mmCIF file of C-alpha atoms and ligand atoms in Angstrom:
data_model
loop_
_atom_site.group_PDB
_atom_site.id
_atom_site.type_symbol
_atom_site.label_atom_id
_atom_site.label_comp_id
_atom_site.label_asym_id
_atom_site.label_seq_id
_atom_site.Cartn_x
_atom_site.Cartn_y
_atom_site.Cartn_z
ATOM 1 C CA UNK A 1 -50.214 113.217 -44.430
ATOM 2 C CA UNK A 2 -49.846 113.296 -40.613
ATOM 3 C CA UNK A 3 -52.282 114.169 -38.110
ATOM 4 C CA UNK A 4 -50.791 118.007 -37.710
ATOM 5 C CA UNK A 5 -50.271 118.331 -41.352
ATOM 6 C CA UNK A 6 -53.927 117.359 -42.005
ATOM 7 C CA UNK A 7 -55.423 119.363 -38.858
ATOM 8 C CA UNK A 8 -53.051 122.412 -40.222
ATOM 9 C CA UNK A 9 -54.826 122.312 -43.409
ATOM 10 C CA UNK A 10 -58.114 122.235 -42.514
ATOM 11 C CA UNK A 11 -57.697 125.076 -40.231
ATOM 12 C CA UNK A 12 -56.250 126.838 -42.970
ATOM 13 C CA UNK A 13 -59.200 126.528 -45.668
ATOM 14 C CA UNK A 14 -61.664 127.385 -42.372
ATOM 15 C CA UNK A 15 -59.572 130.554 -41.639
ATOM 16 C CA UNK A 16 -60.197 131.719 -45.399
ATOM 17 C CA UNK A 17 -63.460 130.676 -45.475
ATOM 18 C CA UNK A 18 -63.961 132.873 -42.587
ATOM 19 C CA UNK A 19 -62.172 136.194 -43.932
ATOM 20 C CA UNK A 20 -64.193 135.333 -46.998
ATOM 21 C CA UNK A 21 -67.602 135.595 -45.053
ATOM 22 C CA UNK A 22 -66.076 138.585 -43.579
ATOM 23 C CA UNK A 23 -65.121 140.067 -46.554
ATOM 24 C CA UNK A 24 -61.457 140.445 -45.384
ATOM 25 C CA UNK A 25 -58.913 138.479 -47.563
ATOM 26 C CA UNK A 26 -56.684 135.360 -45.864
ATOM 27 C CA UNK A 27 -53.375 137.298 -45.575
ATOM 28 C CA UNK A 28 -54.694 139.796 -43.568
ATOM 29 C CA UNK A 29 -54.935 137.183 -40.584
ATOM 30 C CA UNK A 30 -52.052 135.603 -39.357
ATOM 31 C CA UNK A 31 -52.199 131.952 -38.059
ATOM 32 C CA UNK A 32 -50.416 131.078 -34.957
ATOM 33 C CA UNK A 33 -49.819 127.235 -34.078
ATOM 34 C CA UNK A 34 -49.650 127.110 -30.519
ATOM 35 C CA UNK A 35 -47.750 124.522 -28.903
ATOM 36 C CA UNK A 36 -47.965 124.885 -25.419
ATOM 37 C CA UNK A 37 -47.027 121.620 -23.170
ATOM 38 C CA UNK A 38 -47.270 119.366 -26.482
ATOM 39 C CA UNK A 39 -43.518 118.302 -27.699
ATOM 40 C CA UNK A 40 -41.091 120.437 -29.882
ATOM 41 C CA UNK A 41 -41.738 116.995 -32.194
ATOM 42 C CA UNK A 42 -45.094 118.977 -33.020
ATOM 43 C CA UNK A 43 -43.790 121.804 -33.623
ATOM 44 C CA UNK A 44 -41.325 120.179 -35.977
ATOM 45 C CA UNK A 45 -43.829 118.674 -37.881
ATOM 46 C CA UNK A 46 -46.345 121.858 -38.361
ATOM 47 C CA UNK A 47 -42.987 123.379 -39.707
ATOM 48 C CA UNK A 48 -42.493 120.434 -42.350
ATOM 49 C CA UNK A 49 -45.702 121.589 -43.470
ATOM 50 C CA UNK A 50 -45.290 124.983 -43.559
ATOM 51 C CA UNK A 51 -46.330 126.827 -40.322
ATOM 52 C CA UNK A 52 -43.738 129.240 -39.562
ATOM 53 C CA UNK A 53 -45.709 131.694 -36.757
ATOM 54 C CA UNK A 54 -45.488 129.751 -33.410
ATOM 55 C CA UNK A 55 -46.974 131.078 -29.827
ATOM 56 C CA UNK A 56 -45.516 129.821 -26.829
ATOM 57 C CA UNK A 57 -46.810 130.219 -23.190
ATOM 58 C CA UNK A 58 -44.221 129.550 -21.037
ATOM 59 C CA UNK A 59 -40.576 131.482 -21.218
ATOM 60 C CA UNK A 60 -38.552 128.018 -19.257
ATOM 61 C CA UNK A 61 -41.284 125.697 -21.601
ATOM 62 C CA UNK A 62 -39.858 127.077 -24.653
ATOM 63 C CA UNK A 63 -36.003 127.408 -23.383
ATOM 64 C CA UNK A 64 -36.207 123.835 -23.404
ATOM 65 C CA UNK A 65 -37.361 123.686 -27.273
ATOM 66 C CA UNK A 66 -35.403 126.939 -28.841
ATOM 67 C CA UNK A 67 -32.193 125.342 -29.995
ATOM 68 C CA UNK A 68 -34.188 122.871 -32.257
ATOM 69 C CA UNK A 69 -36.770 125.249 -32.947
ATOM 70 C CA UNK A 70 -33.702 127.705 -34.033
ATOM 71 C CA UNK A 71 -32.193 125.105 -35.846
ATOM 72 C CA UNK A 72 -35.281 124.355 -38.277
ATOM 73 C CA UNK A 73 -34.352 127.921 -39.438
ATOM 74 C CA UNK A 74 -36.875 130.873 -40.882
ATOM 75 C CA UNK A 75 -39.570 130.289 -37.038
ATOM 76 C CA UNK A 76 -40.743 133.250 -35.694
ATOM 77 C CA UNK A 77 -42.141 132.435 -31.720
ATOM 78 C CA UNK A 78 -43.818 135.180 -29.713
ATOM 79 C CA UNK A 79 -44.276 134.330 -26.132
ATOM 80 C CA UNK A 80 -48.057 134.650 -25.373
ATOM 81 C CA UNK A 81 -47.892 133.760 -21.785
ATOM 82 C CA UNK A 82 -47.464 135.866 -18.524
ATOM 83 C CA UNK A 83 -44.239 137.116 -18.352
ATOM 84 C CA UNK A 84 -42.706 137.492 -14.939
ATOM 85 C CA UNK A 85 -40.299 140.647 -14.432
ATOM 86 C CA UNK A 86 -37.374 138.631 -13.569
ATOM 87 C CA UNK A 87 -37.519 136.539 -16.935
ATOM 88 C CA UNK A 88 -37.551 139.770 -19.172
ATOM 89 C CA UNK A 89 -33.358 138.965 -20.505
ATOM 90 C CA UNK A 90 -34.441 135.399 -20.629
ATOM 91 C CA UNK A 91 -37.160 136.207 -22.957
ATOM 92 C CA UNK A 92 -35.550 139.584 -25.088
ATOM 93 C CA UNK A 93 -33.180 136.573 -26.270
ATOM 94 C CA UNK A 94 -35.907 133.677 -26.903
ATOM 95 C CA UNK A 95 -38.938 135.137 -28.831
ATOM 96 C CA UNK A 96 -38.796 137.257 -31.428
ATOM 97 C CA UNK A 97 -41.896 138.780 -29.949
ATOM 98 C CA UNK A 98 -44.089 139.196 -26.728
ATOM 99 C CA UNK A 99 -47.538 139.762 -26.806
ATOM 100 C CA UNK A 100 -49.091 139.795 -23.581
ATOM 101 C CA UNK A 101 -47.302 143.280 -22.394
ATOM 102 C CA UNK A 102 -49.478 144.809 -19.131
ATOM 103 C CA UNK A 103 -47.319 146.335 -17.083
ATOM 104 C CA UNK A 104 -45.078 149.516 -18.066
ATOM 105 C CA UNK A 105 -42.422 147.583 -15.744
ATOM 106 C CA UNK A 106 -42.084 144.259 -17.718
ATOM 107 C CA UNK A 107 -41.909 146.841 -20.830
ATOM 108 C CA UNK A 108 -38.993 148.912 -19.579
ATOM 109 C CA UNK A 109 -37.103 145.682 -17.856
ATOM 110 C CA UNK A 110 -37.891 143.798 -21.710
ATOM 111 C CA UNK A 111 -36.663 146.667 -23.853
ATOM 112 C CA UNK A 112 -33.445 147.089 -21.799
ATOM 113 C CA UNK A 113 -32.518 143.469 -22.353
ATOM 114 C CA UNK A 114 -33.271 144.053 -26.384
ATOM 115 C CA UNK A 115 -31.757 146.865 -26.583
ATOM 116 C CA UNK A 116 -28.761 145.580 -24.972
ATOM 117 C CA UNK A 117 -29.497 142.584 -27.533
ATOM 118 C CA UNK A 118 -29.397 145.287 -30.387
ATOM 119 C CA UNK A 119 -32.797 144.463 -30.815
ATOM 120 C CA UNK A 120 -36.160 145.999 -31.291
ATOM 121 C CA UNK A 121 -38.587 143.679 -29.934
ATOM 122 C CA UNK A 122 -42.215 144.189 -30.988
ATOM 123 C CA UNK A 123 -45.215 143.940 -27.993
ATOM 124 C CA UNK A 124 -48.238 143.663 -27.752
ATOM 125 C CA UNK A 125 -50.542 144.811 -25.118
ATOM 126 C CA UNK A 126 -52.651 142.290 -23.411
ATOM 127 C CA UNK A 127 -56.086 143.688 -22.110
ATOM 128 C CA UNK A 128 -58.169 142.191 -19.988
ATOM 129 C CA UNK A 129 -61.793 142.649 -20.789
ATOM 130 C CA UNK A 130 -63.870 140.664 -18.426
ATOM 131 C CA UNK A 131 -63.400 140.880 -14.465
ATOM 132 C CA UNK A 132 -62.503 137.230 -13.888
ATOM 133 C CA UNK A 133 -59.498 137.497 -11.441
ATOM 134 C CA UNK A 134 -57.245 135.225 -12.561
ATOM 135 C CA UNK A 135 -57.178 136.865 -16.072
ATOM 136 C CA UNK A 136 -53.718 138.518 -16.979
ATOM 137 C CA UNK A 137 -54.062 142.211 -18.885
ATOM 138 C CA UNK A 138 -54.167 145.682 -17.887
ATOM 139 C CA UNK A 139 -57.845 147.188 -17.499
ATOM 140 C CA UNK A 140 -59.275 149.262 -20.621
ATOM 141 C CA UNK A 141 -59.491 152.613 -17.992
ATOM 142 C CA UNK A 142 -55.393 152.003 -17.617
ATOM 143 C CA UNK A 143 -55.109 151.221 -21.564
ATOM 144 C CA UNK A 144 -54.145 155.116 -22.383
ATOM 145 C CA UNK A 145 -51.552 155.992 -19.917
ATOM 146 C CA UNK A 146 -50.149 152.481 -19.642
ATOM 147 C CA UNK A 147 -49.207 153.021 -23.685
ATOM 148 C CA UNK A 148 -48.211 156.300 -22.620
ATOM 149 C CA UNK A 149 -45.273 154.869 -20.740
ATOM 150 C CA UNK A 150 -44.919 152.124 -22.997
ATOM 151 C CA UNK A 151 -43.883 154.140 -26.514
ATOM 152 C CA UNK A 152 -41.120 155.794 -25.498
ATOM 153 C CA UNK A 153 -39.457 152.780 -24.041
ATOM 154 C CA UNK A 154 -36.667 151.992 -26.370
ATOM 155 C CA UNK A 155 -36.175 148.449 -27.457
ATOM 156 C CA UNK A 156 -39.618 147.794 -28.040
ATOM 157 C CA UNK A 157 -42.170 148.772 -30.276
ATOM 158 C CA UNK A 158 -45.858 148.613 -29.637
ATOM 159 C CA UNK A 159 -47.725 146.736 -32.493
ATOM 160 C CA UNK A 160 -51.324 146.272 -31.140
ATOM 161 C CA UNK A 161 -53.624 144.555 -28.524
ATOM 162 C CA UNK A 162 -54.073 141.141 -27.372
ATOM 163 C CA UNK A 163 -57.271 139.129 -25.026
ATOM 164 C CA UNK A 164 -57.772 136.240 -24.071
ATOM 165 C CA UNK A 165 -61.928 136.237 -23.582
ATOM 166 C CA UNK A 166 -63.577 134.117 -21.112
ATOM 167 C CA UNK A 167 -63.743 130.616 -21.943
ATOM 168 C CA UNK A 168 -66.727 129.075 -22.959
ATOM 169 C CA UNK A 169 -68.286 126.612 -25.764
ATOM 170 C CA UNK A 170 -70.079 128.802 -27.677
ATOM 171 C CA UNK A 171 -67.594 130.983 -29.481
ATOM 172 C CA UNK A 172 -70.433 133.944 -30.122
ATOM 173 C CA UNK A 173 -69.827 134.263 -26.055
ATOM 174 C CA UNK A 174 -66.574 136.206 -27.295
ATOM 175 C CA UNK A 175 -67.944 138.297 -29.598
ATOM 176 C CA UNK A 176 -68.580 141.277 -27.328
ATOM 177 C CA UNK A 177 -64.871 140.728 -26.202
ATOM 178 C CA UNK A 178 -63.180 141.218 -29.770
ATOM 179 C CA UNK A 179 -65.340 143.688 -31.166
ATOM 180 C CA UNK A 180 -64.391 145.940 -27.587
ATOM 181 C CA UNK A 181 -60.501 145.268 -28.337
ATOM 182 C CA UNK A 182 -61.306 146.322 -31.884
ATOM 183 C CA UNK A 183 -63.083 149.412 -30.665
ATOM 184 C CA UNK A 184 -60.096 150.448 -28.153
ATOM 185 C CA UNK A 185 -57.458 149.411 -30.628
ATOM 186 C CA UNK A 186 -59.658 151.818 -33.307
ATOM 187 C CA UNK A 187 -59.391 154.403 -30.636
ATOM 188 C CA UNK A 188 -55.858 154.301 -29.699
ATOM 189 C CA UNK A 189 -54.457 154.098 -33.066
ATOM 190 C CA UNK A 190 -55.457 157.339 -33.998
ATOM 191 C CA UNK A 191 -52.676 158.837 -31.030
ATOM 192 C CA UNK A 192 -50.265 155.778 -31.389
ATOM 193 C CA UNK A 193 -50.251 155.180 -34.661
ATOM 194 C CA UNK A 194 -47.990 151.939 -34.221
ATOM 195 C CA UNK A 195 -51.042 150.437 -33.012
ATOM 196 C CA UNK A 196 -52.778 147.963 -35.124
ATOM 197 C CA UNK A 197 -52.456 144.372 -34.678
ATOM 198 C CA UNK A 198 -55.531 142.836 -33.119
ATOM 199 C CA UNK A 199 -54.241 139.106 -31.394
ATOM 200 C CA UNK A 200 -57.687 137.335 -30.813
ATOM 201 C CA UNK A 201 -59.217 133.983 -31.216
ATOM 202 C CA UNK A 202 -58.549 130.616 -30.391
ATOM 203 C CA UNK A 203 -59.975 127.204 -31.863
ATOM 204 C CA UNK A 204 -63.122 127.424 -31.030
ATOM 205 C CA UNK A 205 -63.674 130.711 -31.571
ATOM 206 C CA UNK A 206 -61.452 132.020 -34.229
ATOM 207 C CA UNK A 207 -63.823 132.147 -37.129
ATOM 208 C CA UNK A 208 -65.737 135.147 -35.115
ATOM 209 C CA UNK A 209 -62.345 136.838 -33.912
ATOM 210 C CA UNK A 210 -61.937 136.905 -37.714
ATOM 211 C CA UNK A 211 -65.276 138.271 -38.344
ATOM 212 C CA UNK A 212 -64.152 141.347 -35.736
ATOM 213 C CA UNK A 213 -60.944 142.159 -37.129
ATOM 214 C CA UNK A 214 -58.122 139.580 -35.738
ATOM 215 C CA UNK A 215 -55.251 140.014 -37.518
ATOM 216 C CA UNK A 216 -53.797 137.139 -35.652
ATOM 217 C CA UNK A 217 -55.539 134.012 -34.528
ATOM 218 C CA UNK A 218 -54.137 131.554 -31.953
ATOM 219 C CA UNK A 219 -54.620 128.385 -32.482
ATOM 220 C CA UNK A 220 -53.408 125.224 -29.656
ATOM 221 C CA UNK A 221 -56.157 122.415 -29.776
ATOM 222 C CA UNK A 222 -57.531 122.574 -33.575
ATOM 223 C CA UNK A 223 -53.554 121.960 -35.035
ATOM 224 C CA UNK A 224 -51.890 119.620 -32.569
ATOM 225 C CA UNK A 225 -54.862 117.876 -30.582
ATOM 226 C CA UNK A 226 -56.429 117.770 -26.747
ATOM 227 C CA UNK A 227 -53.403 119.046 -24.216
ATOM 228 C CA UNK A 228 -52.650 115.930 -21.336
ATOM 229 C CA UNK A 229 -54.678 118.093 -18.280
ATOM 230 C CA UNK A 230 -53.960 120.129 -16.470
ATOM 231 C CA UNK A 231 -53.658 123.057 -18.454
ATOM 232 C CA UNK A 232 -56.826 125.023 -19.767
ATOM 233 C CA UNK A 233 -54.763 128.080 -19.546
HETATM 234 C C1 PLP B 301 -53.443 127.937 -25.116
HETATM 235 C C2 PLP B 301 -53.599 129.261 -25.698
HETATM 236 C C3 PLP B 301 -54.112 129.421 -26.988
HETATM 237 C C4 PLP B 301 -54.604 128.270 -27.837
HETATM 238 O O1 PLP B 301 -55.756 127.744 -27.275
HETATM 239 P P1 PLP B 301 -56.618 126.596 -28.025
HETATM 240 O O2 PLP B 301 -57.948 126.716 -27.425
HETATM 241 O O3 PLP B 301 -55.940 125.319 -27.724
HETATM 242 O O4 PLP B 301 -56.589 126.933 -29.464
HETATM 243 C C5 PLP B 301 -54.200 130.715 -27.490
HETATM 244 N N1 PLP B 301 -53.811 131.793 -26.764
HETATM 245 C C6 PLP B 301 -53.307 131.665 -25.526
HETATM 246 C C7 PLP B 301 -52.886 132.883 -24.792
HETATM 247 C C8 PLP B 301 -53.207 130.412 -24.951
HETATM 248 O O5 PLP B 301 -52.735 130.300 -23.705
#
């Protein structure tokens, strides 16, 4: 078995061991592999062994990759990077769903271009929890009128709530983060009943992401290895 095959399955038996200690069961959490700056060769070989969610960061990063990501057939890659208003067409025809929605702009400009696609693209909304500056989400106090704007916007449909916590070796550090995005998402779902997907956890923390409710974890480092530096995005 290759590295990725081996590091795939052993995150696999540690993601139901989790939703066993949380007394969820494993198909209610969704594994993402996340290839970010790593080869589409990687991505090639978590598909051989049987990944088929993918999360990519970077709209041009995975332009480069889509035709032989397309051509390995049943993928499905949400872009779960920033994405910049003027690469909204670029991305309505690239991912099959974007998950880091904070800005009722990017949402009209990206449903346009599906709808124009004859798609309905699914979102989610990325919320930024912890002051840091150089975080990307909209602000809980925004959260209600932002998915105001958001759910009437045709071409997309909102399917949850996304964070990325502060980094940080201990993974119980995030705890407060995911069981607040639980809280809101518990909140808004009772007006915007579309609302349920949780995105939260990465490798080192996925296990309590789990424990709070993810119903997708993200996982980069713990499938296909270290990323070269510079990116601790
Ligand atoms: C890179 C990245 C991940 C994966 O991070 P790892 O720590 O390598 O698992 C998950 N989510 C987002 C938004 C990322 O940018």
């Amino acid at each position: 078995m290759g590295q990725i095959a081996e590091n795939l399955a052993r995150v696999r038996e540690e993601l139901a061991a989790a939703c066993r200690r949380a007394g969820r069961e494993p198909d209610e959490v969704a594994l993402m592999a996340v290839g970010k700056v790593h080869p589409v060769e990687f991505m090639e070989e978590a598909f051989a062994a049987g990944q088929r969610l993918f999360g990519e960061n970077r709209v041009q990063e995975f332009e480069a990759k889509a035709e032989r990501v397309r051509a390995l057939g049943d993928v499905e890659v949400h872009l779960i990077g920033p994405l910049q208003n003027n690469k909204t067409a670029k991305a309505a025809a690239l991912f099959r769903a974007v998950d880091t929605i904070d800005e009722a702009k990017t949402a009209v400009r990206l449903g346009a271009a599906a709808a124009a696609l004859g798609r309905v693209i699914p979102v989610l909304i990325e919320v930024k929890l912890s002051p840091e500056e150089t975080k990307h989400g909209v602000d809980p106090s925004a959260l209600t009128t932002l998915l105001d704007q958001v759910s009437v916007v045709a071409g997309i449909e909102v399917r949850g709530l996304m964070t990325v916590p502060p980094w940080s070796e201990d993974a119980e550090t995030a705890r407060p983060y995911f069981r607040r995005l639980r809280e809101l998402r518990d909140e808004l779902c009772v007006r915007f009943a579309t609302v349920r997907e949780l995105s939260m956890g990465m490798s080192n923390d996925y296990g309590v992401a789990i424990d709070e409710g993810a119903t997708t974890v993200r996982v980069g480092t713990a499938i296909f290895g270290r990323r070269p530096a510079p990116d601790r995005a």
